[in-house]
Short mmCIF file of C-alpha atoms in Angstrom, two decimals:
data_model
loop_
_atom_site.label_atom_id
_atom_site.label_comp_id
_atom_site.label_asym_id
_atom_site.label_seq_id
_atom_site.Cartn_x
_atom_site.Cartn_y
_atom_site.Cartn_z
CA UNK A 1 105.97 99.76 105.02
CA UNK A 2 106.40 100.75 108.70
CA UNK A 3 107.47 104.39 109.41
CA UNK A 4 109.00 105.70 112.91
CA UNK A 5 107.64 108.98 113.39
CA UNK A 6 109.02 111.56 116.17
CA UNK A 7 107.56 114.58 116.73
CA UNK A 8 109.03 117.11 118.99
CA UNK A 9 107.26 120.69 117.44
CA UNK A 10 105.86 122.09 120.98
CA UNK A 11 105.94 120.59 124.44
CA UNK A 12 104.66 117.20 123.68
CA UNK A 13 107.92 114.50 123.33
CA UNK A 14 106.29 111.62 121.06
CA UNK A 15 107.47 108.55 118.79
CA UNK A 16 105.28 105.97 116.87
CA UNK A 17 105.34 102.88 114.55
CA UNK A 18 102.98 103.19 111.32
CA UNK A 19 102.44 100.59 108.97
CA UNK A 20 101.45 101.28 105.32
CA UNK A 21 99.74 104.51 106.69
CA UNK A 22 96.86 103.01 107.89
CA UNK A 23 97.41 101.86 110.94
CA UNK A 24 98.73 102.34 114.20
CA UNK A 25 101.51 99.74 115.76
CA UNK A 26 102.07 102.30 119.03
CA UNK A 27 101.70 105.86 119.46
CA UNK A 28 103.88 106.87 122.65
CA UNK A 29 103.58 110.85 123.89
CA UNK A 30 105.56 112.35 126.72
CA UNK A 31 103.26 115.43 128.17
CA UNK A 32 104.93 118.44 129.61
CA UNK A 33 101.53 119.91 130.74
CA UNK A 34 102.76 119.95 134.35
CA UNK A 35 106.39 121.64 133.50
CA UNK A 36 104.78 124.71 131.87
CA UNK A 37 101.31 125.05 133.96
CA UNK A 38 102.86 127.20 136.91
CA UNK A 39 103.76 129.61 133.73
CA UNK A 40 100.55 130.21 132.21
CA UNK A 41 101.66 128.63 128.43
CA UNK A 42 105.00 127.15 127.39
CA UNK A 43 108.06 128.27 128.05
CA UNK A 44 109.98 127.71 124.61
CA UNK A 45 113.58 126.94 126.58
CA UNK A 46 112.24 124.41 128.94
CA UNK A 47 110.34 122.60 126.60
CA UNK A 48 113.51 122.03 124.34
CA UNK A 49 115.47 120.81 127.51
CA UNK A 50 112.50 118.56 128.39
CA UNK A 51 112.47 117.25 124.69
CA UNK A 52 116.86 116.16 125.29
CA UNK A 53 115.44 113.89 128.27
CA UNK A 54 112.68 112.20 127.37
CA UNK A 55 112.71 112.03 122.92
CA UNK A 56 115.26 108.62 123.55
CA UNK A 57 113.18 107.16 125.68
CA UNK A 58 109.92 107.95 123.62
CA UNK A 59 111.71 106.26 120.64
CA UNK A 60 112.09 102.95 122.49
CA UNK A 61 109.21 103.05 124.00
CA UNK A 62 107.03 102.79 120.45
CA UNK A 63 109.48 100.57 119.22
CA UNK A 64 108.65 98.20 122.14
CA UNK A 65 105.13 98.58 121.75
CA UNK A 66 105.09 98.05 118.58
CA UNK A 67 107.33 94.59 118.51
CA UNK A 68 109.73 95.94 116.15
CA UNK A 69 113.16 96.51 115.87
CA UNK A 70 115.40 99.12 113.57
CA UNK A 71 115.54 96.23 111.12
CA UNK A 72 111.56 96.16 111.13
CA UNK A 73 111.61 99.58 109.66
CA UNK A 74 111.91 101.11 106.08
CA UNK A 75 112.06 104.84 107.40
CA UNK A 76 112.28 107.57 109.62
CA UNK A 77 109.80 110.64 109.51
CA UNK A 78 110.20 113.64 111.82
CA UNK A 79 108.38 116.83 112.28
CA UNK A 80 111.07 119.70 110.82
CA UNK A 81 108.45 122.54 110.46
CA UNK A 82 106.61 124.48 111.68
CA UNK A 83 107.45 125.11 115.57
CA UNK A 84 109.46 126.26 118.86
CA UNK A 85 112.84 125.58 116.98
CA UNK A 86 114.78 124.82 120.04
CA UNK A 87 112.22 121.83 120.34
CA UNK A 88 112.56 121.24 116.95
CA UNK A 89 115.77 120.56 116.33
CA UNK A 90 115.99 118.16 119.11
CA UNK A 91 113.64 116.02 117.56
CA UNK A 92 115.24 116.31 114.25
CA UNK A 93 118.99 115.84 115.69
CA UNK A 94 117.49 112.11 116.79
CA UNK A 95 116.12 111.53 113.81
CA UNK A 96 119.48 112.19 111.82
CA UNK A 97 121.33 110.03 114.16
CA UNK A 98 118.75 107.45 114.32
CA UNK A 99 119.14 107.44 110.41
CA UNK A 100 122.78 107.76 110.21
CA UNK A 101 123.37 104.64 112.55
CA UNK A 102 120.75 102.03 111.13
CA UNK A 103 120.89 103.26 107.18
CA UNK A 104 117.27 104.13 107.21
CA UNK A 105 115.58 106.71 104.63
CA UNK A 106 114.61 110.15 106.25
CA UNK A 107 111.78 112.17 105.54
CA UNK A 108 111.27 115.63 107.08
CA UNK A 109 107.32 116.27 107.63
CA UNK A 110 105.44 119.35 107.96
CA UNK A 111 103.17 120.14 110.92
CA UNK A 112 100.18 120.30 109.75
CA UNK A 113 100.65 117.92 106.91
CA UNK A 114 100.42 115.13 110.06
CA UNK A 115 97.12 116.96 111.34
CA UNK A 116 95.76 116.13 108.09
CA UNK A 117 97.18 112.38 107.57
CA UNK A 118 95.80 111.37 111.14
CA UNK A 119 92.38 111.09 109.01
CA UNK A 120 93.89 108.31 107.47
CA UNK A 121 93.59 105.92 110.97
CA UNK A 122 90.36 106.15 110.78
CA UNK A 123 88.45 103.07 109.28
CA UNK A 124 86.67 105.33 107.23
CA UNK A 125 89.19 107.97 105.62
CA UNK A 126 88.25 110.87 103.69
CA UNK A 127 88.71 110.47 99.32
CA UNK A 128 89.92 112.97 97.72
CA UNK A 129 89.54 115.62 97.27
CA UNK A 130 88.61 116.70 100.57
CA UNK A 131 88.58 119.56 102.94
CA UNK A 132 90.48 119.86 105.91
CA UNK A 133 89.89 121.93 108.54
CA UNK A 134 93.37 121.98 111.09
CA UNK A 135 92.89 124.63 114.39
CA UNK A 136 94.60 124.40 117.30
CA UNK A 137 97.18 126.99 119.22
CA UNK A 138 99.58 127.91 116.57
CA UNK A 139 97.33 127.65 113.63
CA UNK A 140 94.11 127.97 112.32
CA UNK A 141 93.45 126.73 108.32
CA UNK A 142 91.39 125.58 105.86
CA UNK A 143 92.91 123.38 103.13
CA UNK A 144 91.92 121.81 100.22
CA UNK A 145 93.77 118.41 100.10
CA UNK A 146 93.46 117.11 96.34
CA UNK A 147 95.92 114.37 97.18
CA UNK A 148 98.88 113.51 98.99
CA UNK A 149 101.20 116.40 98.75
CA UNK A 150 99.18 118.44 96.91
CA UNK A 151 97.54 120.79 99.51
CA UNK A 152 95.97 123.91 98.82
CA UNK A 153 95.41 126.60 101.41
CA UNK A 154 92.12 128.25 101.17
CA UNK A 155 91.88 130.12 104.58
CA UNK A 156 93.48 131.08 107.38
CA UNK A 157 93.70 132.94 110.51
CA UNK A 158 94.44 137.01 109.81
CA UNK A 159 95.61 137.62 113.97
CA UNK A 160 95.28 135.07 116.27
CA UNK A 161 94.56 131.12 116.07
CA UNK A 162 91.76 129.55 117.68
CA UNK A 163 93.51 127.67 119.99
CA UNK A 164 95.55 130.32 121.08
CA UNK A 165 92.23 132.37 122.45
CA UNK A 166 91.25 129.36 124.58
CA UNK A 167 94.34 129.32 125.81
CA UNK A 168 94.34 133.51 126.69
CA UNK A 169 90.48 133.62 127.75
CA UNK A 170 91.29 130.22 130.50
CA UNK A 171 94.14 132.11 131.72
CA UNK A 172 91.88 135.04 132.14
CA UNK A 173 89.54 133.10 133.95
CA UNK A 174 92.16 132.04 136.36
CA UNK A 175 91.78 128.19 134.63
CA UNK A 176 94.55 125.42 134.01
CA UNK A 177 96.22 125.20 131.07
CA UNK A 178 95.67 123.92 128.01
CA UNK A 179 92.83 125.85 128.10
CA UNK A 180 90.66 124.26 125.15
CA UNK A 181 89.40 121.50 128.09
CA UNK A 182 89.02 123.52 130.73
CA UNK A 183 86.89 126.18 128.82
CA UNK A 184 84.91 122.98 127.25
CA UNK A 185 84.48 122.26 130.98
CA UNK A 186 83.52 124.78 132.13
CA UNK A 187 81.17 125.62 129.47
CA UNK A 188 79.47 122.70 130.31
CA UNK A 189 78.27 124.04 133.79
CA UNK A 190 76.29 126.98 132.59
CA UNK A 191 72.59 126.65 132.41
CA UNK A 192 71.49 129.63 132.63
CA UNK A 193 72.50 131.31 129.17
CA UNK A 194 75.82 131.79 127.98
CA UNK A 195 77.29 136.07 127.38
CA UNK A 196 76.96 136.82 123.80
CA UNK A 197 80.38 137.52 121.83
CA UNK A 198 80.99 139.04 118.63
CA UNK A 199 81.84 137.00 115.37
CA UNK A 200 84.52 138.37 113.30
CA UNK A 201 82.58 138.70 109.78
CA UNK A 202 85.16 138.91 106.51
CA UNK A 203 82.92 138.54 103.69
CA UNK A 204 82.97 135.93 101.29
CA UNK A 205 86.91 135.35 102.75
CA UNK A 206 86.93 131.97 104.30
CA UNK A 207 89.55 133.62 106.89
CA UNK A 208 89.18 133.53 110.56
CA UNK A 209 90.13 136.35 113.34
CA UNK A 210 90.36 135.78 116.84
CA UNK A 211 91.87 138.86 118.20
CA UNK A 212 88.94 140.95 118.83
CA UNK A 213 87.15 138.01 120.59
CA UNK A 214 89.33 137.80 122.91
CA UNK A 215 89.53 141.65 123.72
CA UNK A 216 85.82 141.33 124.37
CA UNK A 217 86.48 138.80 126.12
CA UNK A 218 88.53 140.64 128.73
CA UNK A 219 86.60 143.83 129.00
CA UNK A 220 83.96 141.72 130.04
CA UNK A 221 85.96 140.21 132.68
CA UNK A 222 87.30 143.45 133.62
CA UNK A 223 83.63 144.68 134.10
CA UNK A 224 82.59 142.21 136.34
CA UNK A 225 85.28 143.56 138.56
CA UNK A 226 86.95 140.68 140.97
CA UNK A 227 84.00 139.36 142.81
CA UNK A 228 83.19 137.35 139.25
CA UNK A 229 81.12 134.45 140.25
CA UNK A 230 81.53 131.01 138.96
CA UNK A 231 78.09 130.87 137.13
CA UNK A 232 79.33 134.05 135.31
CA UNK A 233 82.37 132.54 134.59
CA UNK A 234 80.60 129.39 133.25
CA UNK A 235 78.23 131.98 131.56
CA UNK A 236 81.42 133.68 129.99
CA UNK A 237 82.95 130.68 128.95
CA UNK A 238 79.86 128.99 127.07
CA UNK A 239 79.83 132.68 124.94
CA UNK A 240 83.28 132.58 124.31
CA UNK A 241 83.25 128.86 122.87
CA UNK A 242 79.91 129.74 121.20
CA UNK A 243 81.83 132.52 119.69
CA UNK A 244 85.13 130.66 118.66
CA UNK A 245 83.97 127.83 117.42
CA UNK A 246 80.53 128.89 114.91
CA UNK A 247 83.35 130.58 112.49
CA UNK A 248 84.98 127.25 112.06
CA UNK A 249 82.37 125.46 111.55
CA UNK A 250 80.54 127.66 109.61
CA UNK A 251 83.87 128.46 107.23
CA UNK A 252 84.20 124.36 106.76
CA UNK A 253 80.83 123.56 105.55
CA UNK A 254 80.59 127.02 102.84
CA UNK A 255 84.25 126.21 101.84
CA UNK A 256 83.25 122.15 101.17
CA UNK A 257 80.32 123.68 99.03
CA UNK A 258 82.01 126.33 97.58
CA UNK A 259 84.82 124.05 96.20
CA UNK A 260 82.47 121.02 95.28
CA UNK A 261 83.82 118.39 98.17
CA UNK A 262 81.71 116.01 100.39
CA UNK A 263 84.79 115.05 102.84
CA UNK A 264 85.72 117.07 105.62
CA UNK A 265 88.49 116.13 108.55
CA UNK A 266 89.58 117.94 111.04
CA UNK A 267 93.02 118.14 113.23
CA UNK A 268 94.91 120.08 115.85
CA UNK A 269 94.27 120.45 119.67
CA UNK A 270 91.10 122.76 119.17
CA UNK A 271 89.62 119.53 116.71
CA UNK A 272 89.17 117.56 120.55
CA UNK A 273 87.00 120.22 121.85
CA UNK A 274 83.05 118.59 122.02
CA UNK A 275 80.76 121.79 120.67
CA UNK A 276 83.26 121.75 117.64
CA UNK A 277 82.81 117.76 116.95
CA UNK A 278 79.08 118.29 117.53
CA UNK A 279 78.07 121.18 115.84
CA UNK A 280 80.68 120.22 112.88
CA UNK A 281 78.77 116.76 112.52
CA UNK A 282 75.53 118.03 112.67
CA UNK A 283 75.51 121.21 110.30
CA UNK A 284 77.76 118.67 107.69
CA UNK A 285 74.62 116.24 108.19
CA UNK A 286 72.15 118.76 106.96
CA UNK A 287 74.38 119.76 104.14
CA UNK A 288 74.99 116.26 102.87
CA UNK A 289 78.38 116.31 103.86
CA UNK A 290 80.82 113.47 105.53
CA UNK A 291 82.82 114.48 108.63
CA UNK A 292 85.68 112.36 109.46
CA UNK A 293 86.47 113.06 113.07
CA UNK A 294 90.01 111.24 114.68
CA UNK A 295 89.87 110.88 118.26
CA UNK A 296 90.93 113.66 120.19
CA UNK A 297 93.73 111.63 121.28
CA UNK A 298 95.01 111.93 117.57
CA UNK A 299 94.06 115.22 116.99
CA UNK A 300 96.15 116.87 119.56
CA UNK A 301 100.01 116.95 118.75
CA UNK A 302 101.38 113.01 118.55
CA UNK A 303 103.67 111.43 116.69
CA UNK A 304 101.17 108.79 114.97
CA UNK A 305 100.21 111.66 112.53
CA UNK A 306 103.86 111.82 111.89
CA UNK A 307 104.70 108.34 111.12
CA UNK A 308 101.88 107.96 108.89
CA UNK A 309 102.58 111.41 106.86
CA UNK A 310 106.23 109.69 106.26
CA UNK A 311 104.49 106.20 105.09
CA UNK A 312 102.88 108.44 102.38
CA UNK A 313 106.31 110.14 101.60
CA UNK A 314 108.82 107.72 101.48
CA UNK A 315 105.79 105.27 99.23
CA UNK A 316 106.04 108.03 97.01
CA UNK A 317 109.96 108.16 96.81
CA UNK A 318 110.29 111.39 99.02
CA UNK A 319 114.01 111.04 100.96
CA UNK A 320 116.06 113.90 102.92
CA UNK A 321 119.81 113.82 103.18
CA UNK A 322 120.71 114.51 106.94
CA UNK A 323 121.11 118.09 106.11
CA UNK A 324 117.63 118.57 106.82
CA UNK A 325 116.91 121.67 108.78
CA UNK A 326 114.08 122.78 111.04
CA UNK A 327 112.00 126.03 110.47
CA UNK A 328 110.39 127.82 113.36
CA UNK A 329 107.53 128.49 109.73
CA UNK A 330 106.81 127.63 106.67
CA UNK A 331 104.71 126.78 103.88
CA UNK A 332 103.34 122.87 103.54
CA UNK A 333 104.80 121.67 100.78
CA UNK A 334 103.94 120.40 97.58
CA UNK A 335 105.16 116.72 96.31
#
């Protein structure tokens, strides 16, 4: 079975080829990272416009790569939820067409349903049931995948998602954006002991909270007054991605235990950050646990994770009529 996925949920404009699920025939993403950086984050209307320009030429670009044509295919999958609608529907307003003119099946995917099939590129995927563990700047979540479609949310974010606060604390620090590399940059220059943050503790929840991080965070800042040095920034930064990214791991490896699993994967932007792959791998090592890490490349938004969430969907009979709608939220679905 090979699957075009699009995927058009934020500011990244991206198409792919899948085959079976398994595998990768191209994986094409259009960044916007320039349009938006002079803003500080992305501007919802500009991304949407950017999306009309460049989704066509995404779309033939994978099929290129990928040596197929529309005749090659046996579906269309296309993120429909969660996301900037305006970018949204642009994505799923090709999709419909793309459908509607070659006869193809359509299958609307949710968000973070593709975080969690991009574990299935790997040459060693995760059996069920597993745990996966999706952060990045518009969510944070644990879920307990006992198969496909069957997802089961077992934590989340009560405030703010992880990603988001890298994003907020590099802007504070007057860095680029994203700002999950350039804090993981950064971070990387201090070596001479990184500020000490507060954790958010929540009990026996396996929840997350970001929001007073990040105010501590920027009283910090604010105390250093405007002379702030660049090894106290570096200082700053190692705390705050000390700080962000124990409760993730730490949530992962007592929700695996406390649910009886020995997979764990990981998705979203904040799954490319290093300390997180590191420090995941390691305290999953000492547990007995199996981490199954994509590369970052798949872990930030693309539409490989798309394309292969729709080979899983359509195999299992899954088909939308084209009037599929886009939600700016929702709930992942059960199939």
């Amino acid at each position: 079975m090979r699957v075009l996925g699009i995927e058009t949920s934020c500011d990244e404009s991206a198409a792919a080829v899948a085959e079976d699920g398994v595998r990768l025939l191209s994986n094409v993403v259009a960044s916007q990272v320039d349009l938006h950086a002079r803003f500080g984050g992305v501007v919802p209307e500009l991304a949407s416009r950017a999306h009309l320009e460049t989704i066509n030429g995404c779309v033939e670009e994978a099929l290129e790569r990928a040596g197929v044509s529309w005749t090659d295919l046996d579906g269309i999958a296309v993120t429909n939820r969660p996301g900037l609608i305006g970018s949204l529907l642009v994505g799923l307003c090709a999709a419909k067409t793309y459908a509607l003119c070659s006869g193809l099946s359509l299958v609307g995917v949710h968000h973070i349903e593709g975080h969690i099939a991009a574990s299935f590129l790997l040459p060693d995927p995760p059996s069920f049931p597993f745990l996966a563990l999706v952060a990045s700047g518009g969510h944070t979540e644990l879920i307990l995948v006992h198969d496909h479609g069957r997802p089961e949310p077992i934590g989340s974010t009560r405030d703010d998602a992880a990603g988001e606060a890298f994003d907020k604390v590099a802007r504070l620090l007057g860095l680029e954006q994203p700002g999950g590399p350039a804090i993981d940059r950064l971070a990387a220059q201090c070596d001479d002991g990184a500020e000490r943050f507060p954790r958010a503790h929540l009990g026996d929840s396996l929840d997350f909270s970001y929001s007073g991080l990040k105010t501590a965070v920027a009283r910090r800042i604010e105390a250093l007054g405007p002379g702030i040095d660049d090894a106290a920034r570096a200082r700053i930064a190692h705390g705050f991605q000390m700080a962000a990214v124990e409760p993730l791991v730490m949530n992962a490896v007592r929700a695996a235990e406390r649910h009886g699993v020995r997979h764990i994967t990981i998705g979203g932007g904040v799954a490319a950050n290093g300390l997180l792959r590191s420090w995941l791998a390691a305290e999953a090592e000492s547990r007995g646990l199996r981490v199954h890490l994509p590369p970052p490349a798949l872990c930030t938004d693309n539409a490989g994770m798309i394309a292969v969430a729709g080979c899983f969907a359509l195999a299992r009979g899954r088909r939308d009529g084209l009037d599929l709608d886009a939600y700016a939220s929702a709930p992942l679905p059960v199939w």
